[in-house]
C-alpha cells in the first residue's frame, strides 16, 4: 500500500469518527442528564438480616389488671400463702403466653432470722434463639412498712414496688405471643429483693437485699447465659414519674441507657425519661452486672420531693392500687416494647 493511499484511508476513518460523534451529540437528550451528578451503579437492596416486625400497641389496661391480680393475693412476702399462690399464678401466666418456664427455688437467710424459701420465676420466649434480651423485675413485696407512720411492722401490698414492673413484663409477654419476633426474650422475676435492712446506713447492702438476684446471677438458668443486654423495671407505675439515668446503669452500660432514653424520646417521652444523671441504686441489676457480667440498666422512678428521692408511697401502706397510674405503665411499656421490637428489626 502506497503512503498516499494509507493517508487517505486515515482521513476517511477520521471523517467517519467525527460524523458519528456529531450525530450522537445532536440526538435529543434530557436537559438534566448533562448536569446530573454521576450516579453510583445500581446495587441490589441489602436483605434485612431479620424479619421486620412492627412494634405492637402496648395495652395499659391489660398491664393494670396484671398488677391488680398480684395485689389481690395480698403482700407477697416469702414463706406466706399469698407468696406461694402468686408464684403459681405468675408461672401459669408465663405458660399461658407460650413461654418456657423455669421455677428456680433457693433458700436464703433473712437478716431478722429464719430462712426464706425463695423462687425466681423465669419465662423464656424462643429459648433456642441465641440473640436474646433480658427483662426483669422483682415480684416479692416488703415484709414491713418501715417508711410509714403507722403499722410499720405490717407487710405492704407493693402495687408499685414490685407489682408494676411485673405487670408491664406480663403484658409484653402477651404481646410477643400475639406478634412473633425473631429475637429471644427472658423474663426474670426476682424474689426476695425487698426484704433487706434499711435501718443501718452503713450495712453492706449485698447482705440483706436482692437475695433472688444474687442467687440467679451466681446460678444462671442456663450455663454461660449472655443476652445482648438487660433491663430492670422498678417502681414504674406511680403518678408523675421521673426516670433519671441511674448511676449503676450509667457506669456499667451507658450505651443501653442511651438506647432506651433515645427510644423514649422518639415516642415523645423525653419529659419523663429525662436527660439527668441520677444517684446509684443498689437494685437487682447491680448483682446481675457484678456477678454475671451482663450489661443491665435499671428504669426506676425517682421523682424527688422526698427524703429518699424514691416515690412518696415507697415502703408505706400507700403503695396500693391507688398509687398506680395507667399512663405511667403505658409509657414504660411502650418504651420497653419498642426497644425489643426495634432490636429485633436491627434498627437499635
Ligand atoms: C435501697 O436503696 C435500700 N433499695 C433500692 C432497691 C429497692 C427497694 N427497690 C425497691 N425497693
Ligand atoms: Zn422496695
mmCIF file of C-alpha atoms in Angstrom, residues 14-343:
data_model
loop_
_atom_site.group_PDB
_atom_site.id
_atom_site.type_symbol
_atom_site.label_atom_id
_atom_site.label_comp_id
_atom_site.label_asym_id
_atom_site.label_seq_id
_atom_site.Cartn_x
_atom_site.Cartn_y
_atom_site.Cartn_z
ATOM 1 C CA UNK A 14 -11.325 10.225 10.955
ATOM 2 C CA UNK A 15 -14.213 11.656 8.948
ATOM 3 C CA UNK A 16 -16.392 8.657 9.877
ATOM 4 C CA UNK A 17 -15.497 9.055 13.557
ATOM 5 C CA UNK A 18 -16.266 12.812 13.561
ATOM 6 C CA UNK A 19 -19.522 12.316 11.673
ATOM 7 C CA UNK A 20 -20.641 9.566 14.026
ATOM 8 C CA UNK A 21 -19.882 11.619 17.133
ATOM 9 C CA UNK A 22 -21.692 14.635 15.616
ATOM 10 C CA UNK A 23 -24.808 12.507 15.080
ATOM 11 C CA UNK A 24 -24.670 11.122 18.647
ATOM 12 C CA UNK A 25 -24.183 14.593 20.190
ATOM 13 C CA UNK A 26 -27.069 16.069 18.248
ATOM 14 C CA UNK A 27 -29.530 13.389 19.380
ATOM 15 C CA UNK A 28 -32.261 14.752 21.683
ATOM 16 C CA UNK A 29 -31.344 14.252 25.342
ATOM 17 C CA UNK A 30 -32.659 15.179 28.747
ATOM 18 C CA UNK A 31 -31.508 18.545 29.988
ATOM 19 C CA UNK A 32 -30.965 17.172 33.461
ATOM 20 C CA UNK A 33 -28.710 14.429 32.122
ATOM 21 C CA UNK A 34 -25.938 16.831 31.276
ATOM 22 C CA UNK A 35 -25.934 18.450 34.736
ATOM 23 C CA UNK A 36 -26.833 15.464 36.948
ATOM 24 C CA UNK A 37 -24.057 14.193 39.216
ATOM 25 C CA UNK A 38 -22.659 10.824 38.344
ATOM 26 C CA UNK A 39 -24.916 8.242 39.948
ATOM 27 C CA UNK A 40 -23.345 5.202 41.585
ATOM 28 C CA UNK A 41 -24.124 1.938 39.827
ATOM 29 C CA UNK A 42 -27.398 0.418 40.924
ATOM 30 C CA UNK A 43 -26.772 -2.271 43.519
ATOM 31 C CA UNK A 44 -29.246 -4.756 44.983
ATOM 32 C CA UNK A 45 -31.050 -3.518 48.115
ATOM 33 C CA UNK A 46 -29.493 -5.420 51.025
ATOM 34 C CA UNK A 47 -31.800 -8.009 52.514
ATOM 35 C CA UNK A 48 -32.756 -7.278 56.155
ATOM 36 C CA UNK A 49 -30.907 -9.681 58.474
ATOM 37 C CA UNK A 50 -34.097 -10.423 60.390
ATOM 38 C CA UNK A 51 -37.791 -10.096 59.550
ATOM 39 C CA UNK A 52 -39.145 -6.617 60.215
ATOM 40 C CA UNK A 53 -41.955 -6.738 62.776
ATOM 41 C CA UNK A 54 -43.789 -3.502 63.643
ATOM 42 C CA UNK A 55 -43.934 -2.638 67.357
ATOM 43 C CA UNK A 56 -47.342 -3.773 68.649
ATOM 44 C CA UNK A 57 -49.542 -1.488 70.757
ATOM 45 C CA UNK A 58 -48.920 -1.851 74.498
ATOM 46 C CA UNK A 59 -52.225 -2.303 76.335
ATOM 47 C CA UNK A 60 -52.053 -0.385 79.648
ATOM 48 C CA UNK A 61 -55.465 -1.705 80.779
ATOM 49 C CA UNK A 62 -54.113 -5.225 80.461
ATOM 50 C CA UNK A 63 -50.906 -4.297 82.345
ATOM 51 C CA UNK A 64 -53.007 -2.626 85.076
ATOM 52 C CA UNK A 65 -55.048 -5.835 85.537
ATOM 53 C CA UNK A 66 -51.808 -7.839 85.793
ATOM 54 C CA UNK A 67 -50.737 -5.512 88.649
ATOM 55 C CA UNK A 68 -54.125 -5.759 90.375
ATOM 56 C CA UNK A 69 -54.139 -9.544 90.163
ATOM 57 C CA UNK A 70 -50.823 -9.699 92.073
ATOM 58 C CA UNK A 71 -52.000 -7.214 94.705
ATOM 59 C CA UNK A 72 -55.242 -9.198 95.191
ATOM 60 C CA UNK A 73 -53.144 -12.072 96.589
ATOM 61 C CA UNK A 74 -52.098 -9.732 99.436
ATOM 62 C CA UNK A 75 -48.488 -8.931 100.424
ATOM 63 C CA UNK A 76 -46.124 -11.319 98.588
ATOM 64 C CA UNK A 77 -43.682 -11.925 101.427
ATOM 65 C CA UNK A 78 -41.651 -15.150 101.199
ATOM 66 C CA UNK A 79 -42.910 -18.088 103.320
ATOM 67 C CA UNK A 80 -46.541 -16.890 103.169
ATOM 68 C CA UNK A 81 -49.590 -18.374 101.458
ATOM 69 C CA UNK A 82 -50.056 -15.252 99.282
ATOM 70 C CA UNK A 83 -46.446 -15.599 98.097
ATOM 71 C CA UNK A 84 -46.916 -19.270 97.157
ATOM 72 C CA UNK A 85 -50.217 -18.595 95.376
ATOM 73 C CA UNK A 86 -48.845 -15.638 93.443
ATOM 74 C CA UNK A 87 -45.768 -17.648 92.361
ATOM 75 C CA UNK A 88 -48.027 -20.351 90.933
ATOM 76 C CA UNK A 89 -50.156 -17.740 89.161
ATOM 77 C CA UNK A 90 -47.114 -15.977 87.646
ATOM 78 C CA UNK A 91 -45.663 -19.247 86.340
ATOM 79 C CA UNK A 92 -49.109 -20.102 84.933
ATOM 80 C CA UNK A 93 -49.373 -16.727 83.170
ATOM 81 C CA UNK A 94 -45.975 -17.195 81.515
ATOM 82 C CA UNK A 95 -47.052 -20.678 80.370
ATOM 83 C CA UNK A 96 -50.379 -19.311 79.097
ATOM 84 C CA UNK A 97 -48.382 -16.835 76.987
ATOM 85 C CA UNK A 98 -46.407 -19.686 75.459
ATOM 86 C CA UNK A 99 -43.157 -19.219 77.387
ATOM 87 C CA UNK A 100 -40.857 -21.999 78.612
ATOM 88 C CA UNK A 101 -40.903 -21.608 82.390
ATOM 89 C CA UNK A 102 -38.207 -22.362 84.942
ATOM 90 C CA UNK A 103 -39.059 -22.046 88.626
ATOM 91 C CA UNK A 104 -35.712 -21.544 90.312
ATOM 92 C CA UNK A 105 -36.077 -22.303 94.011
ATOM 93 C CA UNK A 106 -33.495 -21.171 96.525
ATOM 94 C CA UNK A 107 -33.085 -20.624 100.237
ATOM 95 C CA UNK A 108 -31.609 -17.519 101.805
ATOM 96 C CA UNK A 109 -31.370 -16.309 105.385
ATOM 97 C CA UNK A 110 -33.421 -13.279 106.413
ATOM 98 C CA UNK A 111 -31.491 -10.736 108.470
ATOM 99 C CA UNK A 112 -34.248 -10.814 111.094
ATOM 100 C CA UNK A 113 -33.721 -14.553 111.481
ATOM 101 C CA UNK A 114 -35.099 -17.635 109.789
ATOM 102 C CA UNK A 115 -34.773 -18.803 106.219
ATOM 103 C CA UNK A 116 -36.668 -17.581 103.174
ATOM 104 C CA UNK A 117 -37.910 -20.133 100.675
ATOM 105 C CA UNK A 118 -37.472 -18.040 97.559
ATOM 106 C CA UNK A 119 -38.401 -18.664 93.941
ATOM 107 C CA UNK A 120 -37.165 -16.821 90.872
ATOM 108 C CA UNK A 121 -39.646 -17.240 88.033
ATOM 109 C CA UNK A 122 -38.126 -17.317 84.550
ATOM 110 C CA UNK A 123 -40.221 -17.200 81.366
ATOM 111 C CA UNK A 124 -38.292 -17.827 78.146
ATOM 112 C CA UNK A 125 -39.560 -16.636 74.766
ATOM 113 C CA UNK A 126 -37.875 -18.616 71.939
ATOM 114 C CA UNK A 127 -35.342 -20.248 74.296
ATOM 115 C CA UNK A 128 -33.301 -21.640 71.359
ATOM 116 C CA UNK A 129 -32.590 -18.211 69.828
ATOM 117 C CA UNK A 130 -29.005 -17.065 70.631
ATOM 118 C CA UNK A 131 -29.928 -13.351 70.225
ATOM 119 C CA UNK A 132 -31.701 -12.513 73.469
ATOM 120 C CA UNK A 133 -32.860 -9.656 75.685
ATOM 121 C CA UNK A 134 -33.229 -9.945 79.457
ATOM 122 C CA UNK A 135 -36.228 -8.159 81.039
ATOM 123 C CA UNK A 136 -36.588 -8.278 84.820
ATOM 124 C CA UNK A 137 -38.473 -7.019 87.867
ATOM 125 C CA UNK A 138 -38.879 -8.233 91.433
ATOM 126 C CA UNK A 139 -42.166 -9.894 92.335
ATOM 127 C CA UNK A 140 -41.968 -10.003 96.153
ATOM 128 C CA UNK A 141 -43.317 -7.208 98.363
ATOM 129 C CA UNK A 142 -41.728 -5.781 101.504
ATOM 130 C CA UNK A 143 -42.283 -7.503 104.874
ATOM 131 C CA UNK A 144 -42.734 -4.221 106.751
ATOM 132 C CA UNK A 145 -43.773 -0.625 106.052
ATOM 133 C CA UNK A 146 -40.693 0.928 107.630
ATOM 134 C CA UNK A 147 -41.242 4.268 105.849
ATOM 135 C CA UNK A 148 -44.834 4.631 107.072
ATOM 136 C CA UNK A 149 -46.066 6.418 110.204
ATOM 137 C CA UNK A 150 -48.417 3.644 111.264
ATOM 138 C CA UNK A 151 -48.470 -0.153 111.103
ATOM 139 C CA UNK A 152 -44.764 -0.122 110.353
ATOM 140 C CA UNK A 153 -44.480 -3.786 111.341
ATOM 141 C CA UNK A 154 -47.068 -4.917 108.787
ATOM 142 C CA UNK A 155 -46.198 -6.018 105.223
ATOM 143 C CA UNK A 156 -47.046 -3.797 102.234
ATOM 144 C CA UNK A 157 -49.074 -4.577 99.127
ATOM 145 C CA UNK A 158 -46.294 -3.341 96.850
ATOM 146 C CA UNK A 159 -48.547 -2.429 93.909
ATOM 147 C CA UNK A 160 -45.809 -0.171 92.559
ATOM 148 C CA UNK A 161 -42.767 -1.603 94.374
ATOM 149 C CA UNK A 162 -42.705 -4.941 92.671
ATOM 150 C CA UNK A 163 -46.163 -5.225 91.113
ATOM 151 C CA UNK A 164 -45.832 -2.516 88.433
ATOM 152 C CA UNK A 165 -42.695 -3.904 86.780
ATOM 153 C CA UNK A 166 -44.120 -7.426 86.741
ATOM 154 C CA UNK A 167 -47.388 -6.125 85.252
ATOM 155 C CA UNK A 168 -45.550 -4.411 82.393
ATOM 156 C CA UNK A 169 -43.499 -7.548 81.718
ATOM 157 C CA UNK A 170 -46.551 -9.839 81.659
ATOM 158 C CA UNK A 171 -48.150 -7.545 79.071
ATOM 159 C CA UNK A 172 -45.002 -7.668 76.912
ATOM 160 C CA UNK A 173 -45.045 -11.482 77.170
ATOM 161 C CA UNK A 174 -48.650 -11.417 75.939
ATOM 162 C CA UNK A 175 -47.689 -9.124 73.035
ATOM 163 C CA UNK A 176 -44.817 -11.403 71.963
ATOM 164 C CA UNK A 177 -47.182 -14.341 71.668
ATOM 165 C CA UNK A 178 -49.579 -12.261 69.539
ATOM 166 C CA UNK A 179 -46.852 -10.586 67.456
ATOM 167 C CA UNK A 180 -43.969 -13.046 66.987
ATOM 168 C CA UNK A 181 -40.489 -11.554 66.830
ATOM 169 C CA UNK A 182 -37.281 -13.254 65.735
ATOM 170 C CA UNK A 183 -35.458 -12.485 68.968
ATOM 171 C CA UNK A 184 -35.345 -14.374 72.264
ATOM 172 C CA UNK A 185 -36.566 -12.690 75.433
ATOM 173 C CA UNK A 186 -36.048 -13.896 79.007
ATOM 174 C CA UNK A 187 -38.449 -12.566 81.607
ATOM 175 C CA UNK A 188 -36.844 -12.990 85.015
ATOM 176 C CA UNK A 189 -38.980 -12.232 88.077
ATOM 177 C CA UNK A 190 -36.649 -11.986 91.048
ATOM 178 C CA UNK A 191 -37.792 -12.976 94.510
ATOM 179 C CA UNK A 192 -36.721 -11.562 97.899
ATOM 180 C CA UNK A 193 -35.470 -8.241 96.534
ATOM 181 C CA UNK A 194 -37.237 -6.133 99.103
ATOM 182 C CA UNK A 195 -36.677 -7.880 102.452
ATOM 183 C CA UNK A 196 -33.472 -6.008 103.330
ATOM 184 C CA UNK A 197 -32.321 -3.951 106.285
ATOM 185 C CA UNK A 198 -32.891 -0.227 105.817
ATOM 186 C CA UNK A 199 -32.161 0.739 109.431
ATOM 187 C CA UNK A 200 -28.389 0.769 109.197
ATOM 188 C CA UNK A 201 -26.941 3.043 106.534
ATOM 189 C CA UNK A 202 -23.500 1.527 106.997
ATOM 190 C CA UNK A 203 -24.645 -2.020 106.309
ATOM 191 C CA UNK A 204 -23.405 -3.945 103.316
ATOM 192 C CA UNK A 205 -26.457 -3.911 101.026
ATOM 193 C CA UNK A 206 -25.370 -7.154 99.419
ATOM 194 C CA UNK A 207 -26.048 -8.965 102.701
ATOM 195 C CA UNK A 208 -29.788 -8.378 103.014
ATOM 196 C CA UNK A 209 -31.260 -7.029 99.729
ATOM 197 C CA UNK A 210 -31.821 -8.555 96.278
ATOM 198 C CA UNK A 211 -31.466 -12.140 97.512
ATOM 199 C CA UNK A 212 -33.136 -13.669 94.433
ATOM 200 C CA UNK A 213 -30.986 -11.684 92.004
ATOM 201 C CA UNK A 214 -27.905 -12.684 93.959
ATOM 202 C CA UNK A 215 -28.853 -16.349 93.686
ATOM 203 C CA UNK A 216 -29.764 -16.194 89.974
ATOM 204 C CA UNK A 217 -26.667 -14.208 88.993
ATOM 205 C CA UNK A 218 -24.480 -16.922 90.582
ATOM 206 C CA UNK A 219 -26.676 -19.805 89.330
ATOM 207 C CA UNK A 220 -27.761 -18.810 85.820
ATOM 208 C CA UNK A 221 -30.733 -20.802 84.483
ATOM 209 C CA UNK A 222 -28.506 -21.705 81.511
ATOM 210 C CA UNK A 223 -24.724 -22.049 81.908
ATOM 211 C CA UNK A 224 -22.915 -19.212 80.109
ATOM 212 C CA UNK A 225 -26.164 -17.291 79.604
ATOM 213 C CA UNK A 226 -25.386 -13.929 77.979
ATOM 214 C CA UNK A 227 -28.134 -11.752 76.475
ATOM 215 C CA UNK A 228 -27.400 -8.670 74.344
ATOM 216 C CA UNK A 229 -28.449 -6.557 77.341
ATOM 217 C CA UNK A 230 -30.829 -6.464 80.280
ATOM 218 C CA UNK A 231 -33.459 -4.002 81.507
ATOM 219 C CA UNK A 232 -34.760 -3.970 85.080
ATOM 220 C CA UNK A 233 -38.081 -2.284 85.921
ATOM 221 C CA UNK A 234 -38.592 -0.965 89.452
ATOM 222 C CA UNK A 235 -41.447 1.297 90.543
ATOM 223 C CA UNK A 236 -42.693 2.064 87.040
ATOM 224 C CA UNK A 237 -46.367 2.600 87.920
ATOM 225 C CA UNK A 238 -46.619 5.722 90.094
ATOM 226 C CA UNK A 239 -48.084 9.076 89.059
ATOM 227 C CA UNK A 240 -45.742 11.875 87.887
ATOM 228 C CA UNK A 241 -42.769 9.612 87.208
ATOM 229 C CA UNK A 242 -39.233 10.796 86.592
ATOM 230 C CA UNK A 243 -36.744 8.354 85.132
ATOM 231 C CA UNK A 244 -33.239 9.670 85.538
ATOM 232 C CA UNK A 245 -30.206 7.869 84.129
ATOM 233 C CA UNK A 246 -29.470 5.783 87.208
ATOM 234 C CA UNK A 247 -25.854 5.724 88.433
ATOM 235 C CA UNK A 248 -25.013 1.995 88.311
ATOM 236 C CA UNK A 249 -26.614 1.714 84.854
ATOM 237 C CA UNK A 250 -24.515 4.626 83.555
ATOM 238 C CA UNK A 251 -21.370 3.077 84.986
ATOM 239 C CA UNK A 252 -21.985 -0.405 83.588
ATOM 240 C CA UNK A 253 -23.982 0.092 80.387
ATOM 241 C CA UNK A 254 -24.161 3.724 79.198
ATOM 242 C CA UNK A 255 -24.896 2.562 75.631
ATOM 243 C CA UNK A 256 -28.006 0.695 76.760
ATOM 244 C CA UNK A 257 -29.181 3.733 78.735
ATOM 245 C CA UNK A 258 -28.731 5.788 75.565
ATOM 246 C CA UNK A 259 -30.668 3.204 73.500
ATOM 247 C CA UNK A 260 -33.615 3.243 75.915
ATOM 248 C CA UNK A 261 -33.675 7.003 76.557
ATOM 249 C CA UNK A 262 -33.465 7.812 72.821
ATOM 250 C CA UNK A 263 -36.289 5.344 72.170
ATOM 251 C CA UNK A 264 -38.333 7.138 74.846
ATOM 252 C CA UNK A 265 -37.547 10.494 73.187
ATOM 253 C CA UNK A 266 -38.651 9.123 69.801
ATOM 254 C CA UNK A 267 -42.023 8.272 71.392
ATOM 255 C CA UNK A 268 -42.347 11.779 72.881
ATOM 256 C CA UNK A 269 -41.423 10.892 76.465
ATOM 257 C CA UNK A 270 -38.280 12.963 76.976
ATOM 258 C CA UNK A 271 -40.065 14.890 79.742
ATOM 259 C CA UNK A 272 -40.328 11.634 81.733
ATOM 260 C CA UNK A 273 -37.136 9.852 80.627
ATOM 261 C CA UNK A 274 -35.105 12.923 81.472
ATOM 262 C CA UNK A 275 -31.565 13.846 80.488
ATOM 263 C CA UNK A 276 -30.360 13.829 84.092
ATOM 264 C CA UNK A 277 -27.806 11.671 85.817
ATOM 265 C CA UNK A 278 -29.356 10.038 88.895
ATOM 266 C CA UNK A 279 -27.778 8.555 92.011
ATOM 267 C CA UNK A 280 -26.728 4.918 92.125
ATOM 268 C CA UNK A 281 -29.348 2.491 93.436
ATOM 269 C CA UNK A 282 -28.403 -0.914 94.873
ATOM 270 C CA UNK A 283 -31.021 -2.817 92.950
ATOM 271 C CA UNK A 284 -31.212 -6.287 91.329
ATOM 272 C CA UNK A 285 -29.258 -5.089 88.270
ATOM 273 C CA UNK A 286 -26.199 -4.352 90.461
ATOM 274 C CA UNK A 287 -25.796 -8.074 91.240
ATOM 275 C CA UNK A 288 -26.549 -9.163 87.673
ATOM 276 C CA UNK A 289 -23.813 -6.801 86.471
ATOM 277 C CA UNK A 290 -21.200 -7.709 89.086
ATOM 278 C CA UNK A 291 -21.798 -11.489 89.332
ATOM 279 C CA UNK A 292 -22.966 -12.438 85.818
ATOM 280 C CA UNK A 293 -21.204 -9.584 83.921
ATOM 281 C CA UNK A 294 -24.405 -8.906 81.972
ATOM 282 C CA UNK A 295 -24.814 -5.265 80.853
ATOM 283 C CA UNK A 296 -28.033 -4.235 82.541
ATOM 284 C CA UNK A 297 -29.821 -0.987 83.324
ATOM 285 C CA UNK A 298 -32.489 -0.007 85.829
ATOM 286 C CA UNK A 299 -35.581 2.023 84.943
ATOM 287 C CA UNK A 300 -36.623 3.347 88.359
ATOM 288 C CA UNK A 301 -38.783 6.365 89.131
ATOM 289 C CA UNK A 302 -37.195 8.916 91.451
ATOM 290 C CA UNK A 303 -39.475 11.926 91.177
ATOM 291 C CA UNK A 304 -37.799 13.758 94.049
ATOM 292 C CA UNK A 305 -39.599 15.779 96.690
ATOM 293 C CA UNK A 306 -38.954 13.025 99.246
ATOM 294 C CA UNK A 307 -36.014 12.463 101.570
ATOM 295 C CA UNK A 308 -35.077 9.283 99.746
ATOM 296 C CA UNK A 309 -35.784 10.579 96.244
ATOM 297 C CA UNK A 310 -37.952 7.496 95.750
ATOM 298 C CA UNK A 311 -41.712 7.717 95.140
ATOM 299 C CA UNK A 312 -43.745 9.149 98.073
ATOM 300 C CA UNK A 313 -45.503 5.789 98.689
ATOM 301 C CA UNK A 314 -42.175 3.928 98.877
ATOM 302 C CA UNK A 315 -42.257 1.247 101.618
ATOM 303 C CA UNK A 316 -45.543 2.579 103.020
ATOM 304 C CA UNK A 317 -49.092 1.216 103.024
ATOM 305 C CA UNK A 318 -49.961 3.817 100.394
ATOM 306 C CA UNK A 319 -48.234 1.553 97.882
ATOM 307 C CA UNK A 320 -51.583 0.046 96.867
ATOM 308 C CA UNK A 321 -53.635 0.128 93.648
ATOM 309 C CA UNK A 322 -54.452 3.814 94.232
ATOM 310 C CA UNK A 323 -50.761 4.556 93.641
ATOM 311 C CA UNK A 324 -50.890 3.066 90.156
ATOM 312 C CA UNK A 325 -51.254 5.414 87.190
ATOM 313 C CA UNK A 326 -52.076 3.583 83.948
ATOM 314 C CA UNK A 327 -50.395 6.326 81.978
ATOM 315 C CA UNK A 328 -47.047 5.576 83.609
ATOM 316 C CA UNK A 329 -47.436 1.844 82.902
ATOM 317 C CA UNK A 330 -48.245 2.740 79.290
ATOM 318 C CA UNK A 331 -45.210 4.982 78.764
ATOM 319 C CA UNK A 332 -42.766 2.479 80.242
ATOM 320 C CA UNK A 333 -44.490 -0.391 78.451
ATOM 321 C CA UNK A 334 -44.349 1.375 75.092
ATOM 322 C CA UNK A 335 -40.663 2.220 75.517
ATOM 323 C CA UNK A 336 -39.574 -1.306 76.502
ATOM 324 C CA UNK A 337 -41.771 -2.900 73.810
ATOM 325 C CA UNK A 338 -40.257 -0.577 71.188
ATOM 326 C CA UNK A 339 -36.731 -1.437 72.393
ATOM 327 C CA UNK A 340 -37.481 -5.168 71.991
ATOM 328 C CA UNK A 341 -39.038 -4.921 68.502
ATOM 329 C CA UNK A 342 -36.558 -2.328 67.199
ATOM 330 C CA UNK A 343 -33.695 -4.517 68.390
#
